[in-house]
């Protein structure tokens, strides 16, 4: 009888502790889509006012309303899973990387994710670019978006135009 009570007590403690453990190690899935946005010369525009890569369909409405470019090209898509109070770094095209650190989810009861986002550019270290590259901070900002939502960030110039990032997060 005493063994049964002890086993039941342990099972009850594990069941009560499990939600607290799950809440404290909550994971966020972060996805970054890299986009090259550019202005095409008038001679290349033809009939289509805007040239939009079909892989950018989910972002098309926001791209067209927020930015004044007439060409949007998909460059890459990366995904990572990260826990709160931790950070993950995703490599981007053209020697850029982005660090995403989720800080809180629904603190005020809402379904929002808050993250510290830092965009870096790798720059050569030393004479004539020799040595290990170092990271230069291009942008550091705190963003807040709805769980499962996406924010578009206009970024730095790249060879193909301007780097635009579609940053999504869900937890």
C-alpha positions as a Python dict, from the first residue, in 0.01 Angstrom:
ca = {
    (1, 'X'): (0, 0, 0),
    (2, 'X'): (278, 240, 95),
    (3, 'X'): (460, 170, -238),
    (4, 'X'): (140, 248, -429),
    (5, 'X'): (103, 581, -247),
    (6, 'X'): (466, 673, -319),
    (7, 'X'): (436, 581, -689),
    (8, 'X'): (110, 777, -721),
    (9, 'X'): (266, 1076, -543),
    (10, 'X'): (565, 1073, -777),
    (11, 'X'): (338, 1041, -1082),
    (12, 'X'): (129, 1336, -959),
    (13, 'X'): (440, 1551, -904),
    (14, 'X'): (568, 1470, -1254),
    (15, 'X'): (229, 1557, -1406),
    (16, 'X'): (218, 1888, -1218),
    (17, 'X'): (578, 1977, -1301),
    (18, 'X'): (559, 1890, -1674),
    (19, 'X'): (361, 2201, -1783),
    (20, 'X'): (598, 2425, -1586),
    (21, 'X'): (900, 2260, -1747),
    (22, 'X'): (745, 2289, -2094),
    (23, 'X'): (662, 2656, -2040),
    (24, 'X'): (1012, 2739, -1920),
    (25, 'X'): (1180, 2578, -2222),
    (26, 'X'): (939, 2702, -2486),
    (27, 'X'): (1083, 2690, -2835),
    (28, 'X'): (1028, 2932, -3119),
    (29, 'X'): (1065, 2841, -3486),
    (30, 'X'): (1224, 3131, -3673),
    (31, 'X'): (1223, 3151, -4052),
    (32, 'X'): (1403, 3409, -4263),
    (33, 'X'): (1337, 3454, -4635),
    (34, 'X'): (1599, 3665, -4814),
    (35, 'X'): (1476, 3875, -5105),
    (36, 'X'): (1661, 4094, -5356),
    (37, 'X'): (1455, 4403, -5433),
    (38, 'X'): (1561, 4627, -5722),
    (39, 'X'): (1460, 4897, -5965),
    (40, 'X'): (1486, 4773, -6323),
    (41, 'X'): (1581, 5011, -6604),
    (42, 'X'): (1279, 5136, -6801),
    (43, 'X'): (1401, 4944, -7107),
    (44, 'X'): (1373, 4612, -6916),
    (45, 'X'): (1033, 4664, -6756),
    (46, 'X'): (817, 4573, -7055),
    (47, 'X'): (445, 4528, -6991),
    (48, 'X'): (477, 4393, -6639),
    (49, 'X'): (501, 4682, -6394),
    (50, 'X'): (641, 4456, -6122),
    (51, 'X'): (842, 4137, -6160),
    (52, 'X'): (773, 3913, -5860),
    (53, 'X'): (935, 3573, -5805),
    (54, 'X'): (649, 3320, -5760),
    (55, 'X'): (816, 3181, -5443),
    (56, 'X'): (744, 3517, -5279),
    (57, 'X'): (367, 3483, -5316),
    (58, 'X'): (292, 3485, -4941),
    (59, 'X'): (471, 3821, -4908),
    (60, 'X'): (360, 3983, -5235),
    (61, 'X'): (88, 4211, -5097),
    (62, 'X'): (316, 4352, -4826),
    (63, 'X'): (620, 4381, -5054),
    (64, 'X'): (422, 4582, -5307),
    (65, 'X'): (261, 4808, -5048),
    (66, 'X'): (573, 4875, -4837),
    (67, 'X'): (851, 4906, -5093),
    (68, 'X'): (886, 5101, -5418),
    (69, 'X'): (1084, 4844, -5619),
    (70, 'X'): (972, 4678, -5940),
    (71, 'X'): (1166, 4352, -5914),
    (72, 'X'): (1161, 4104, -5624),
    (73, 'X'): (1377, 3790, -5645),
    (74, 'X'): (1387, 3501, -5398),
    (75, 'X'): (1742, 3445, -5270),
    (76, 'X'): (1718, 3192, -4985),
    (77, 'X'): (1509, 3061, -4699),
    (78, 'X'): (1650, 2944, -4365),
    (79, 'X'): (1483, 2807, -4054),
    (80, 'X'): (1597, 2746, -3697),
    (81, 'X'): (1447, 2648, -3364),
    (82, 'X'): (1554, 2851, -3062),
    (83, 'X'): (1454, 2864, -2696),
    (84, 'X'): (1366, 3181, -2510),
    (85, 'X'): (1665, 3364, -2359),
    (86, 'X'): (1884, 3200, -2624),
    (87, 'X'): (1991, 3319, -2969),
    (88, 'X'): (2036, 3164, -3310),
    (89, 'X'): (2238, 3289, -3606),
    (90, 'X'): (2122, 3232, -3964),
    (91, 'X'): (2353, 3284, -4259),
    (92, 'X'): (2217, 3512, -4533),
    (93, 'X'): (2334, 3584, -4888),
    (94, 'X'): (2608, 3834, -4972),
    (95, 'X'): (2814, 3787, -4651),
    (96, 'X'): (2532, 3882, -4415),
    (97, 'X'): (2395, 3697, -4113),
    (98, 'X'): (2111, 3759, -3873),
    (99, 'X'): (2094, 3680, -3503),
    (100, 'X'): (1749, 3631, -3353),
    (101, 'X'): (1693, 3612, -2976),
    (102, 'X'): (1332, 3557, -2864),
    (103, 'X'): (1272, 3732, -2535),
    (104, 'X'): (911, 3671, -2441),
    (105, 'X'): (584, 3529, -2562),
    (106, 'X'): (250, 3655, -2445),
    (107, 'X'): (376, 3832, -2132),
    (108, 'X'): (58, 4037, -2117),
    (109, 'X'): (-166, 3746, -2213),
    (110, 'X'): (-149, 3827, -2584),
    (111, 'X'): (-23, 3593, -2854),
    (112, 'X'): (284, 3802, -2936),
    (113, 'X'): (651, 3713, -2976),
    (114, 'X'): (916, 3973, -2894),
    (115, 'X'): (1266, 3930, -3034),
    (116, 'X'): (1595, 4111, -3043),
    (117, 'X'): (1716, 4103, -3404),
    (118, 'X'): (2071, 4190, -3511),
    (119, 'X'): (2181, 4203, -3875),
    (120, 'X'): (2556, 4157, -3934),
    (121, 'X'): (2787, 4195, -4233),
    (122, 'X'): (3109, 3994, -4245),
    (123, 'X'): (3404, 4223, -4313),
    (124, 'X'): (3760, 4109, -4381),
    (125, 'X'): (3999, 4157, -4093),
    (126, 'X'): (4358, 4260, -4137),
    (127, 'X'): (4561, 4376, -4428),
    (128, 'X'): (4412, 4319, -4776),
    (129, 'X'): (4127, 4111, -4636),
    (130, 'X'): (4343, 3835, -4488),
    (131, 'X'): (4250, 3666, -4164),
    (132, 'X'): (3924, 3566, -4004),
    (133, 'X'): (3637, 3796, -4096),
    (134, 'X'): (3468, 3987, -3819),
    (135, 'X'): (3102, 4081, -3795),
    (136, 'X'): (2993, 4442, -3824),
    (137, 'X'): (2652, 4532, -3680),
    (138, 'X'): (2430, 4680, -3952),
    (139, 'X'): (2102, 4688, -3761),
    (140, 'X'): (1990, 4601, -3409),
    (141, 'X'): (1623, 4630, -3323),
    (142, 'X'): (1358, 4477, -3105),
    (143, 'X'): (1051, 4357, -3291),
    (144, 'X'): (717, 4232, -3173),
    (145, 'X'): (495, 4025, -3396),
    (146, 'X'): (191, 3805, -3367),
    (147, 'X'): (268, 3438, -3309),
    (148, 'X'): (292, 3291, -3661),
    (149, 'X'): (325, 3638, -3815),
    (150, 'X'): (584, 3789, -4046),
    (151, 'X'): (764, 4123, -4048),
    (152, 'X'): (950, 4265, -4349),
    (153, 'X'): (1282, 4439, -4289),
    (154, 'X'): (1438, 4658, -4558),
    (155, 'X'): (1809, 4598, -4547),
    (156, 'X'): (2139, 4705, -4694),
    (157, 'X'): (2241, 4732, -5060),
    (158, 'X'): (2359, 4412, -5231),
    (159, 'X'): (2478, 4337, -5585),
    (160, 'X'): (2125, 4258, -5705),
    (161, 'X'): (1966, 4565, -5542),
    (162, 'X'): (1860, 4580, -5177),
    (163, 'X'): (1833, 4293, -4931),
    (164, 'X'): (1481, 4258, -4788),
    (165, 'X'): (1418, 4005, -4513),
    (166, 'X'): (1086, 3839, -4432),
    (167, 'X'): (1121, 3728, -4069),
    (168, 'X'): (857, 3489, -3933),
    (169, 'X'): (824, 3333, -3588),
    (170, 'X'): (588, 3087, -3425),
    (171, 'X'): (592, 2917, -3088),
}
